[in-house]
Tab-separated table of C-alpha atoms and ligand atoms in Angstrom:
chain	number	residue	atom	x	y	z
A	1	UNK	CA	3.994	9.701	-39.752
A	2	UNK	CA	2.907	12.458	-37.428
A	3	UNK	CA	3.067	11.659	-33.750
A	4	UNK	CA	0.688	14.356	-32.657
A	5	UNK	CA	-2.908	15.307	-33.175
A	6	UNK	CA	-3.461	17.663	-36.057
A	7	UNK	CA	-7.101	18.436	-35.315
A	8	UNK	CA	-8.549	20.602	-32.588
A	9	UNK	CA	-11.044	19.104	-30.134
A	10	UNK	CA	-13.895	20.876	-31.931
A	11	UNK	CA	-12.818	19.525	-35.321
A	12	UNK	CA	-12.632	16.027	-33.841
A	13	UNK	CA	-16.128	16.270	-32.388
A	14	UNK	CA	-17.469	17.436	-35.736
A	15	UNK	CA	-15.690	14.589	-37.547
A	16	UNK	CA	-17.058	11.974	-35.177
A	17	UNK	CA	-20.565	13.278	-35.746
A	18	UNK	CA	-20.112	13.247	-39.502
A	19	UNK	CA	-18.736	9.730	-39.533
A	20	UNK	CA	-21.875	8.634	-37.725
A	21	UNK	CA	-20.066	5.546	-36.515
A	22	UNK	CA	-20.705	4.160	-33.100
A	23	UNK	CA	-17.657	4.428	-30.877
A	24	UNK	CA	-16.729	2.185	-27.993
A	25	UNK	CA	-15.248	3.606	-24.815
A	26	UNK	CA	-12.909	1.142	-23.159
A	27	UNK	CA	-10.077	0.853	-20.698
A	28	UNK	CA	-7.364	-1.627	-19.867
A	29	UNK	CA	-4.058	-1.890	-18.078
A	30	UNK	CA	-1.184	-4.303	-17.812
A	31	UNK	CA	1.791	-4.462	-15.524
A	32	UNK	CA	4.821	-5.684	-17.459
A	33	UNK	CA	8.506	-4.977	-18.013
A	34	UNK	CA	8.909	-2.509	-20.838
A	35	UNK	CA	12.513	-1.817	-21.773
A	36	UNK	CA	11.944	1.239	-23.927
A	37	UNK	CA	8.708	3.070	-23.033
A	38	UNK	CA	9.430	5.845	-25.525
A	39	UNK	CA	9.608	3.405	-28.451
A	40	UNK	CA	6.578	1.522	-27.119
A	41	UNK	CA	4.699	4.799	-27.056
A	42	UNK	CA	5.649	5.689	-30.639
A	43	UNK	CA	4.726	2.202	-31.897
A	44	UNK	CA	1.306	2.381	-30.252
A	45	UNK	CA	0.645	5.821	-31.655
A	46	UNK	CA	1.460	4.690	-35.186
A	47	UNK	CA	-0.680	1.570	-34.855
A	48	UNK	CA	-3.668	3.367	-33.318
A	49	UNK	CA	-3.805	6.658	-35.193
A	50	UNK	CA	-5.003	4.976	-38.449
A	51	UNK	CA	-7.692	3.145	-36.427
A	52	UNK	CA	-9.062	6.488	-35.201
A	53	UNK	CA	-8.322	5.662	-31.585
A	54	UNK	CA	-8.795	8.602	-29.200
A	55	UNK	CA	-7.933	8.610	-25.539
A	56	UNK	CA	-5.542	9.120	-22.668
A	57	UNK	CA	-2.844	6.479	-22.304
A	58	UNK	CA	0.101	6.266	-19.931
A	59	UNK	CA	3.093	4.019	-20.547
A	60	UNK	CA	6.044	3.389	-18.244
A	61	UNK	CA	8.727	0.815	-17.587
A	62	UNK	CA	6.125	-0.933	-15.395
A	63	UNK	CA	3.385	-1.223	-18.043
A	64	UNK	CA	0.452	0.523	-19.685
A	65	UNK	CA	-2.761	2.159	-18.441
A	66	UNK	CA	-5.249	3.196	-21.106
A	67	UNK	CA	-8.629	4.877	-21.361
A	68	UNK	CA	-9.756	5.293	-24.930
A	69	UNK	CA	-12.509	5.213	-27.503
A	70	UNK	CA	-12.541	3.844	-31.038
A	71	UNK	CA	-15.045	3.177	-33.823
A	72	UNK	CA	-16.833	-0.079	-33.064
A	73	UNK	CA	-15.970	-1.514	-36.476
A	74	UNK	CA	-12.232	-1.156	-35.744
A	75	UNK	CA	-12.447	-3.131	-32.536
A	76	UNK	CA	-10.928	-6.398	-33.812
A	77	UNK	CA	-8.127	-4.669	-35.686
A	78	UNK	CA	-7.409	-2.758	-32.512
A	79	UNK	CA	-7.292	-5.908	-30.428
A	80	UNK	CA	-4.842	-7.376	-32.942
A	81	UNK	CA	-2.466	-4.487	-32.278
A	82	UNK	CA	-2.453	-5.468	-28.602
A	83	UNK	CA	-1.949	-9.172	-29.286
A	84	UNK	CA	1.404	-8.432	-30.930
A	85	UNK	CA	2.732	-7.877	-27.400
A	86	UNK	CA	3.154	-11.022	-25.279
A	87	UNK	CA	2.066	-9.292	-22.099
A	88	UNK	CA	-1.211	-8.094	-23.623
A	89	UNK	CA	-2.346	-11.392	-25.128
A	90	UNK	CA	-5.854	-12.198	-23.944
A	91	UNK	CA	-5.975	-8.936	-22.005
A	92	UNK	CA	-9.369	-7.981	-20.561
A	93	UNK	CA	-10.699	-4.830	-22.176
A	94	UNK	CA	-13.194	-3.039	-19.944
A	95	UNK	CA	-15.967	-1.654	-22.119
A	96	UNK	CA	-17.756	1.317	-20.559
A	97	UNK	CA	-21.354	0.912	-19.437
A	98	UNK	CA	-22.602	4.069	-21.113
A	99	UNK	CA	-21.281	4.882	-24.547
A	100	UNK	CA	-20.709	8.469	-25.499
A	101	UNK	CA	-19.227	9.272	-28.879
A	102	UNK	CA	-17.418	12.281	-27.495
A	103	UNK	CA	-15.804	10.728	-24.432
A	104	UNK	CA	-12.324	11.508	-25.788
A	105	UNK	CA	-11.435	14.084	-28.395
A	106	UNK	CA	-7.772	13.331	-29.079
A	107	UNK	CA	-5.155	10.631	-28.751
A	108	UNK	CA	-2.573	11.299	-26.069
A	109	UNK	CA	0.051	8.711	-25.139
A	110	UNK	CA	2.410	9.844	-22.427
A	111	UNK	CA	5.575	8.292	-21.048
A	112	UNK	CA	5.547	8.401	-17.260
A	113	UNK	CA	7.651	7.067	-14.387
A	114	UNK	CA	4.727	4.898	-13.312
A	115	UNK	CA	1.371	4.016	-14.825
A	116	UNK	CA	-0.317	4.852	-11.511
A	117	UNK	CA	1.202	7.402	-9.134
A	118	UNK	CA	1.295	5.154	-6.065
A	119	UNK	CA	4.330	6.676	-4.343
A	120	UNK	CA	5.617	3.176	-3.575
A	121	UNK	CA	9.161	1.938	-3.789
A	122	UNK	CA	8.482	-1.300	-5.628
A	123	UNK	CA	11.885	-2.744	-4.800
A	124	UNK	CA	10.933	-3.027	-1.132
A	125	UNK	CA	8.164	-5.605	-1.585
A	126	UNK	CA	6.967	-8.318	-3.935
A	127	UNK	CA	4.521	-6.599	-6.286
A	128	UNK	CA	3.472	-9.949	-7.788
A	129	UNK	CA	2.189	-11.255	-4.425
A	130	UNK	CA	-1.283	-9.839	-5.036
A	131	UNK	CA	-4.642	-10.290	-3.348
A	132	UNK	CA	-7.126	-12.926	-4.451
A	133	UNK	CA	-9.232	-11.731	-7.397
A	134	UNK	CA	-13.002	-12.038	-6.962
A	135	UNK	CA	-15.709	-11.894	-9.633
A	136	UNK	CA	-19.001	-10.089	-8.973
A	137	UNK	CA	-20.865	-13.048	-7.409
A	138	UNK	CA	-18.015	-13.925	-5.029
A	139	UNK	CA	-17.493	-10.265	-4.220
A	140	UNK	CA	-21.180	-9.919	-3.266
A	141	UNK	CA	-20.940	-13.004	-1.066
A	142	UNK	CA	-17.897	-11.691	0.737
A	143	UNK	CA	-19.600	-8.314	1.273
A	144	UNK	CA	-22.274	-10.168	3.238
A	145	UNK	CA	-19.677	-11.768	5.511
A	146	UNK	CA	-19.665	-9.813	8.809
A	147	UNK	CA	-15.968	-10.549	9.062
A	148	UNK	CA	-15.236	-8.397	6.013
A	149	UNK	CA	-13.963	-4.830	5.812
A	150	UNK	CA	-14.501	-3.295	2.393
A	151	UNK	CA	-12.320	-0.368	1.353
A	152	UNK	CA	-12.808	1.978	-1.570
A	153	UNK	CA	-9.332	2.553	-3.065
A	154	UNK	CA	-10.441	5.616	-5.009
A	155	UNK	CA	-10.354	9.304	-4.127
A	156	UNK	CA	-13.067	11.275	-2.315
A	157	UNK	CA	-14.543	12.822	-5.456
A	158	UNK	CA	-14.951	9.336	-6.937
A	159	UNK	CA	-16.454	7.509	-3.953
A	160	UNK	CA	-18.742	10.438	-3.138
A	161	UNK	CA	-21.081	9.848	-6.094
A	162	UNK	CA	-21.125	6.054	-5.968
A	163	UNK	CA	-19.723	3.200	-3.868
A	164	UNK	CA	-20.373	-0.216	-2.419
A	165	UNK	CA	-22.808	-0.155	0.469
A	166	UNK	CA	-20.908	-0.222	3.756
A	167	UNK	CA	-17.513	0.624	2.291
A	168	UNK	CA	-14.840	2.691	3.976
A	169	UNK	CA	-14.126	5.687	1.772
A	170	UNK	CA	-10.840	7.412	2.607
A	171	UNK	CA	-11.103	11.191	2.353
A	172	UNK	CA	-8.087	11.551	0.063
A	173	UNK	CA	-7.246	13.503	-3.081
A	174	UNK	CA	-4.764	10.943	-4.401
A	175	UNK	CA	-4.136	7.204	-4.392
A	176	UNK	CA	-0.678	7.587	-2.872
A	177	UNK	CA	-2.139	9.379	0.160
A	178	UNK	CA	-4.629	6.618	0.806
A	179	UNK	CA	-2.236	3.694	1.305
A	180	UNK	CA	-0.555	4.731	4.595
A	181	UNK	CA	-3.872	6.068	5.952
A	182	UNK	CA	-5.691	2.800	5.353
A	183	UNK	CA	-2.831	0.797	6.794
A	184	UNK	CA	-2.832	2.800	10.022
A	185	UNK	CA	-6.598	2.868	10.439
A	186	UNK	CA	-7.048	-0.838	9.825
A	187	UNK	CA	-3.926	-2.137	11.541
A	188	UNK	CA	-5.889	-3.885	14.308
A	189	UNK	CA	-7.724	-6.003	11.735
A	190	UNK	CA	-4.619	-7.352	9.988
A	191	UNK	CA	-5.064	-10.903	11.129
A	192	UNK	CA	-8.732	-11.530	11.769
A	193	UNK	CA	-10.692	-9.759	9.048
A	194	UNK	CA	-11.039	-10.083	5.306
A	195	UNK	CA	-9.708	-6.949	3.650
A	196	UNK	CA	-11.777	-6.511	0.514
A	197	UNK	CA	-10.828	-3.727	-1.863
A	198	UNK	CA	-12.090	-2.247	-5.089
A	199	UNK	CA	-11.371	0.578	-7.521
A	200	UNK	CA	-12.577	1.725	-10.944
A	201	UNK	CA	-10.903	-0.757	-13.282
A	202	UNK	CA	-8.843	-2.895	-10.908
A	203	UNK	CA	-5.462	-1.306	-11.530
A	204	UNK	CA	-5.060	0.453	-8.190
A	205	UNK	CA	-5.891	-2.739	-6.280
A	206	UNK	CA	-3.217	-4.677	-8.189
A	207	UNK	CA	-0.469	-2.789	-6.422
A	208	UNK	CA	-2.359	-1.937	-3.220
A	209	UNK	CA	-3.221	-5.560	-2.449
A	210	UNK	CA	0.442	-6.576	-2.728
A	211	UNK	CA	1.379	-3.626	-0.529
A	212	UNK	CA	-1.133	-4.542	2.200
A	213	UNK	CA	-0.046	-8.181	2.159
A	214	UNK	CA	3.517	-6.965	2.570
A	215	UNK	CA	2.301	-4.871	5.528
A	216	UNK	CA	0.930	-7.950	7.262
A	217	UNK	CA	-2.714	-8.200	6.221
A	218	UNK	CA	-3.492	-11.905	5.999
A	219	UNK	CA	-6.696	-12.089	3.976
A	220	UNK	CA	-6.559	-9.662	1.075
A	221	UNK	CA	-9.093	-9.740	-1.758
A	222	UNK	CA	-9.680	-7.437	-4.707
A	223	UNK	CA	-12.504	-6.874	-7.151
A	224	UNK	CA	-11.501	-8.385	-10.485
A	225	UNK	CA	-11.604	-5.702	-13.196
A	226	UNK	CA	-12.958	-3.128	-10.762
A	227	UNK	CA	-16.401	-1.541	-10.778
A	228	UNK	CA	-16.523	-1.586	-14.576
A	229	UNK	CA	-16.180	-5.359	-14.860
A	230	UNK	CA	-18.375	-5.888	-11.770
A	231	UNK	CA	-21.194	-3.965	-13.439
A	232	UNK	CA	-20.851	-5.988	-16.621
A	233	UNK	CA	-21.033	-9.263	-14.684
A	234	UNK	CA	-23.969	-8.056	-12.574
A	235	UNK	CA	-25.909	-7.373	-15.770
A	236	UNK	CA	-24.814	-10.529	-17.567
A	237	UNK	CA	-25.549	-12.805	-14.603
A	238	UNK	CA	-28.620	-10.991	-13.284
A	239	UNK	CA	-27.032	-10.306	-9.887
A	240	UNK	CA	-27.979	-7.584	-7.426
A	241	UNK	CA	-25.718	-4.530	-7.753
A	242	UNK	CA	-24.301	-3.753	-4.338
A	243	UNK	CA	-22.570	-0.799	-5.897
A	244	UNK	CA	-24.968	2.148	-5.734
A	245	UNK	CA	-24.927	5.449	-7.586
A	246	UNK	CA	-22.494	6.482	-10.303
A	247	UNK	CA	-19.065	5.247	-11.279
A	248	UNK	CA	-16.734	8.256	-11.660
A	249	UNK	CA	-14.756	8.156	-14.922
A	250	UNK	CA	-11.976	10.405	-16.158
A	251	UNK	CA	-13.429	11.434	-19.464
A	252	UNK	CA	-15.909	14.086	-20.512
A	253	UNK	CA	-18.788	12.152	-18.965
A	254	UNK	CA	-17.277	12.369	-15.431
A	255	UNK	CA	-19.442	9.454	-14.331
A	256	UNK	CA	-21.598	6.597	-15.568
A	257	UNK	CA	-24.796	5.633	-13.851
A	258	UNK	CA	-24.845	2.175	-12.277
A	259	UNK	CA	-28.038	2.375	-10.185
A	260	UNK	CA	-30.709	5.047	-9.805
A	261	UNK	CA	-29.616	5.854	-6.249
A	262	UNK	CA	-28.336	9.393	-5.751
A	263	UNK	CA	-25.895	9.191	-2.871
A	264	UNK	CA	-24.362	12.682	-2.938
A	265	UNK	CA	-25.490	16.290	-2.701
A	266	UNK	CA	-25.151	19.493	-4.668
A	267	UNK	CA	-22.143	21.325	-3.220
A	268	UNK	CA	-23.999	24.620	-3.378
A	269	UNK	CA	-27.559	24.025	-2.165
A	270	UNK	CA	-27.252	20.548	-0.663
A	271	UNK	CA	-30.047	18.829	-2.487
A	272	UNK	CA	-29.476	15.254	-3.721
A	273	UNK	CA	-27.385	15.419	-6.874
A	274	UNK	CA	-24.497	13.474	-8.415
A	275	UNK	CA	-23.577	15.550	-11.448
A	276	UNK	CA	-19.948	16.613	-11.475
A	277	UNK	CA	-18.938	19.730	-13.327
A	278	UNK	CA	-15.872	21.911	-13.713
A	279	UNK	CA	-16.278	25.560	-12.733
A	280	UNK	CA	-17.025	27.615	-15.854
A	281	UNK	CA	-14.331	30.099	-14.858
A	282	UNK	CA	-11.328	28.728	-16.762
A	283	UNK	CA	-8.951	30.116	-14.167
A	284	UNK	CA	-10.681	28.101	-11.436
A	285	UNK	CA	-11.883	24.890	-13.130
A	286	UNK	CA	-12.775	23.435	-9.711
A	287	UNK	CA	-14.380	19.997	-9.959
A	288	UNK	CA	-17.566	19.935	-7.900
A	289	UNK	CA	-21.146	18.674	-7.780
A	290	UNK	CA	-23.760	21.120	-9.030
A	291	UNK	CA	-27.510	20.668	-9.515
A	292	UNK	CA	-29.364	22.103	-12.494
A	293	UNK	CA	-30.869	24.995	-10.556
A	294	UNK	CA	-27.524	26.041	-9.090
A	295	UNK	CA	-25.937	25.659	-12.529
A	296	UNK	CA	-28.445	28.220	-13.712
A	297	UNK	CA	-28.071	30.544	-10.716
A	298	UNK	CA	-24.268	30.501	-10.837
A	299	UNK	CA	-24.020	30.065	-14.609
A	300	UNK	CA	-21.898	26.947	-14.124
A	301	UNK	CA	-19.547	28.592	-11.619
A	302	UNK	CA	-18.503	27.394	-8.168
A	303	UNK	CA	-18.949	30.793	-6.495
A	304	UNK	CA	-20.182	34.322	-7.016
A	305	UNK	CA	-16.539	35.415	-7.352
A	306	UNK	CA	-16.022	33.090	-10.337
A	307	UNK	CA	-19.382	34.115	-11.736
A	308	UNK	CA	-18.255	37.750	-11.728
A	309	UNK	CA	-15.034	36.821	-13.512
A	310	UNK	CA	-16.744	35.079	-16.438
A	311	UNK	CA	-18.586	38.298	-17.180
A	312	UNK	CA	-15.359	40.256	-17.598
A	313	UNK	CA	-14.084	40.881	-21.138
A	314	UNK	CA	-12.000	37.934	-22.420
A	315	UNK	CA	-8.692	39.853	-22.334
A	316	UNK	CA	-9.227	40.782	-18.680
A	317	UNK	CA	-9.963	37.140	-17.878
A	318	UNK	CA	-6.777	36.120	-19.662
A	319	UNK	CA	-4.794	38.652	-17.655
A	320	UNK	CA	-6.243	37.164	-14.455
A	321	UNK	CA	-5.354	33.626	-15.565
A	322	UNK	CA	-1.745	34.455	-16.258
A	323	UNK	CA	0.598	32.643	-13.938
A	324	UNK	CA	-2.135	30.670	-12.173
A	325	UNK	CA	-1.636	26.941	-12.190
A	326	UNK	CA	-4.401	24.929	-10.575
A	327	UNK	CA	-3.003	21.443	-11.136
A	328	UNK	CA	-4.469	18.964	-8.674
A	329	UNK	CA	-6.123	21.778	-6.720
A	330	UNK	CA	-9.207	21.377	-8.883
A	331	UNK	CA	-9.848	18.033	-7.188
A	332	UNK	CA	-10.273	19.698	-3.798
A	333	UNK	CA	-13.896	19.803	-4.806
A	334	UNK	CA	-16.145	19.229	-1.794
A	335	UNK	CA	-13.344	20.474	0.430
A	336	UNK	CA	-12.993	23.827	-1.250
A	337	UNK	CA	-14.051	26.679	1.001
A	338	UNK	CA	-15.781	28.514	-1.816
A	339	UNK	CA	-18.551	25.922	-1.960
A	340	UNK	CA	-21.540	26.698	0.192
A	341	UNK	CA	-22.541	23.111	0.973
A	342	UNK	CA	-20.150	20.391	1.991
A	343	UNK	CA	-20.877	17.013	3.460
A	344	UNK	CA	-17.402	15.579	3.642
A	345	UNK	CA	-16.504	14.968	7.272
A	346	UNK	CA	-13.155	16.146	8.627
A	347	UNK	CA	-12.258	12.590	9.675
A	348	UNK	CA	-9.568	10.785	7.755
A	349	UNK	CA	-11.380	7.576	7.015
A	350	UNK	CA	-15.141	7.762	6.628
A	351	UNK	CA	-17.084	5.405	8.811
A	352	UNK	CA	-18.640	2.350	7.312
A	353	UNK	CA	-22.247	2.573	6.136
A	354	UNK	CA	-22.181	6.348	6.262
A	355	UNK	CA	-24.999	6.882	3.822
A	356	UNK	CA	-25.602	10.532	3.034
A	357	UNK	CA	-27.201	12.860	5.483
A	358	UNK	CA	-29.828	14.622	3.473
A	359	UNK	CA	-29.880	18.334	4.053
A	360	UNK	CA	-31.853	20.852	2.141
A	361	UNK	CA	-31.234	24.520	1.683
A	362	UNK	CA	-33.556	26.306	-0.623
A	363	UNK	CA	-31.542	29.372	-1.533
A	364	UNK	CA	-27.905	29.860	-2.359
A	365	UNK	CA	-27.919	33.046	-0.279
A	366	UNK	CA	-24.476	34.167	0.888
A	367	UNK	CA	-23.659	33.717	4.567
A	368	UNK	CA	-20.670	35.369	6.157
A	369	UNK	CA	-18.727	35.237	9.422
A	370	UNK	CA	-16.914	38.151	11.033
A	371	UNK	CA	-13.130	37.695	11.082
A	372	UNK	CA	-11.539	41.034	11.986
A	373	UNK	CA	-10.943	44.695	11.148
A	374	UNK	CA	-8.713	46.712	8.875
A	375	UNK	CA	-5.834	48.393	10.628
A	376	UNK	CA	-3.495	49.600	7.920
A	377	UNK	CA	-3.082	50.106	4.186
A	378	UNK	CA	0.309	50.325	2.453
A	379	UNK	CA	-0.452	52.396	-0.681
A	380	UNK	CA	2.844	51.702	-2.482
A	381	UNK	CA	2.568	47.958	-2.286
A	382	UNK	CA	-1.263	47.945	-2.394
A	383	UNK	CA	-1.386	45.790	0.700
A	384	UNK	CA	-4.139	45.827	3.285
A	385	UNK	CA	-3.537	44.688	6.834
A	386	UNK	CA	-6.202	43.313	9.184
A	387	UNK	CA	-6.307	42.135	12.768
A	388	UNK	CA	-7.966	38.732	13.136
A	389	UNK	CA	-10.374	38.907	16.066
A	390	UNK	CA	-12.462	35.820	15.495
A	391	UNK	CA	-12.151	32.446	13.797
A	392	UNK	CA	-9.532	31.530	11.260
A	393	UNK	CA	-8.679	32.577	7.748
A	394	UNK	CA	-7.126	30.364	5.086
A	395	UNK	CA	-5.600	30.848	1.689
A	396	UNK	CA	-8.379	30.169	-0.883
A	397	UNK	CA	-11.065	31.575	1.462
A	398	UNK	CA	-13.511	33.897	-0.196
A	399	UNK	CA	-13.760	37.094	1.837
A	400	UNK	CA	-15.845	40.230	2.012
A	401	UNK	CA	-14.396	43.588	3.020
A	402	UNK	CA	-17.054	46.041	4.017
A	403	UNK	CA	-17.133	49.635	5.193
A	404	UNK	CA	-18.853	52.979	4.527
A	405	UNK	CA	-16.205	54.170	2.025
A	406	UNK	CA	-14.962	50.831	0.768
A	407	UNK	CA	-18.451	49.524	0.118
A	408	UNK	CA	-18.632	45.747	-0.238
A	409	UNK	CA	-15.627	44.138	-1.870
A	410	UNK	CA	-15.351	40.395	-2.402
A	411	UNK	CA	-12.258	38.422	-3.276
A	412	UNK	CA	-10.551	35.074	-2.879
A	413	UNK	CA	-7.318	35.086	-0.903
A	414	UNK	CA	-4.607	33.617	-3.074
A	415	UNK	CA	-1.621	34.566	-1.003
A	416	UNK	CA	-1.279	36.096	2.434
A	417	UNK	CA	1.209	37.162	5.063
A	418	UNK	CA	0.619	36.428	8.707
A	419	UNK	CA	2.669	38.550	11.113
A	420	UNK	CA	4.847	39.435	8.103
A	421	UNK	CA	5.583	35.837	7.123
A	422	UNK	CA	4.029	34.022	4.129
A	423	UNK	CA	1.450	31.628	5.559
A	424	UNK	CA	-1.702	29.703	4.724
A	425	UNK	CA	-3.595	30.112	8.014
A	426	UNK	CA	-4.310	33.136	10.221
A	427	UNK	CA	-5.758	32.805	13.716
A	428	UNK	CA	-7.166	35.089	16.400
A	429	UNK	CA	-4.666	37.787	17.340
A	430	UNK	CA	-2.684	37.509	14.086
A	431	UNK	CA	-1.976	40.417	11.779
A	432	UNK	CA	-2.870	39.272	8.303
A	433	UNK	CA	-2.071	41.155	5.120
A	434	UNK	CA	-2.697	40.595	1.435
A	435	UNK	CA	-2.711	42.435	-1.849
A	436	UNK	CA	-5.726	44.589	-2.689
A	437	UNK	CA	-6.275	46.783	-5.678
A	438	UNK	CA	-8.145	49.394	-3.639
A	439	UNK	CA	-7.443	51.291	-0.452
A	440	UNK	CA	-9.041	49.946	2.681
A	441	UNK	CA	-9.983	52.195	5.602
A	442	UNK	CA	-9.241	51.786	9.258
A	443	UNK	CA	-11.834	49.571	10.849
A	444	UNK	CA	-13.210	48.254	7.547
A	445	UNK	CA	-14.751	44.930	8.520
A	446	UNK	CA	-13.365	41.640	7.199
A	447	UNK	CA	-15.754	38.710	6.785
A	448	UNK	CA	-15.282	35.169	5.562
A	449	UNK	CA	-17.968	34.130	3.090
A	450	UNK	CA	-19.387	30.768	4.169
B	1	ZN	ZN1	-27.831	23.008	-6.053
B	2	ZN	ZN1	-14.718	28.613	-9.614
């Protein structure tokens, strides 16, 4: 049997439509001891492929973490395939709130070192000594306790569009970054306060709660089954949802609505908006929040620079993409300098009850700040050199070079040299140089586009 997907994403989407069957989107995880993850992976693939399971699944010696979709009428057969493993008997399957038949377009099962990249050395603490699991009703009650600190264990792009009222939302790109930050910031509360934590499906809190107990926090609680299970219980039991906004999910939907509150802003014009999108320029792919009007203005791009690129012929775009690897950079999102509106504060841990400051800007007009002047051009290497006279310049900044002969030239700095050394920041008084495919003139002006 083939262990790979033979159909393209487009063919899959067409097939799903033709089949006309309702699909369920669900997720689950289990920590366990798996001797041979490679064999486990192959067995799962062979069991699930005939059931038309699609999704993204990670397996490791420490367990399994799965997000997938399958035809509703295969659900019980699918559950049977899980029950053949002792550690997955009676496992809770989180069914997504909103169903979308195209949430996954292929089946990918990957063997990893860990099912969640937590950066922890598990041998140094007891990973089974977890926090107390709370259902939705108990979680709500504990939220009302003034002696409680509630921490969002997810990343900034997740908590930005939806969160529990009053939660601390660490400004981090990854889970592994968040653990030491939270520990430091909350160290004074180790003994007296209830540390209440939550994440999307509960998996991150499984390990984090054990870690914080190991670090000396006395009263550690976690949301059973995460936001997904919370939402299900809130609906089933008619409780008030203290989670507001959208729950970020890692499939094509990028988020499912929990309440009608819009708690974030368009990263380009600043108006209330919680629709995530990836920049239409394939070479950029930045994940950011964009309202409908800005989507139209920028044609789905994060910046005018990317918008110009998507209008180039396809082969020129391909040439530009060559050798560029964005990786996790796309999750910089609200922190990316190319975006014209940002509301993420520079602080490490956001303050509690920091509900969004509403700010409105009507046009996406480009603003710029003077940085310095051109002082030299090296024709052989096509390198322009500037003297920084004001402010700072960073790699990934979008800049404008302007002068009577040069005209107005925009570009994003991908690499630069500061005083002849590779660097990511240039400050006042520095000589900064970078590659340019045109000659600059002495005293051409360098601006940073804001
Ligand atoms: Zn907008
Ligand atoms: Zn872009």
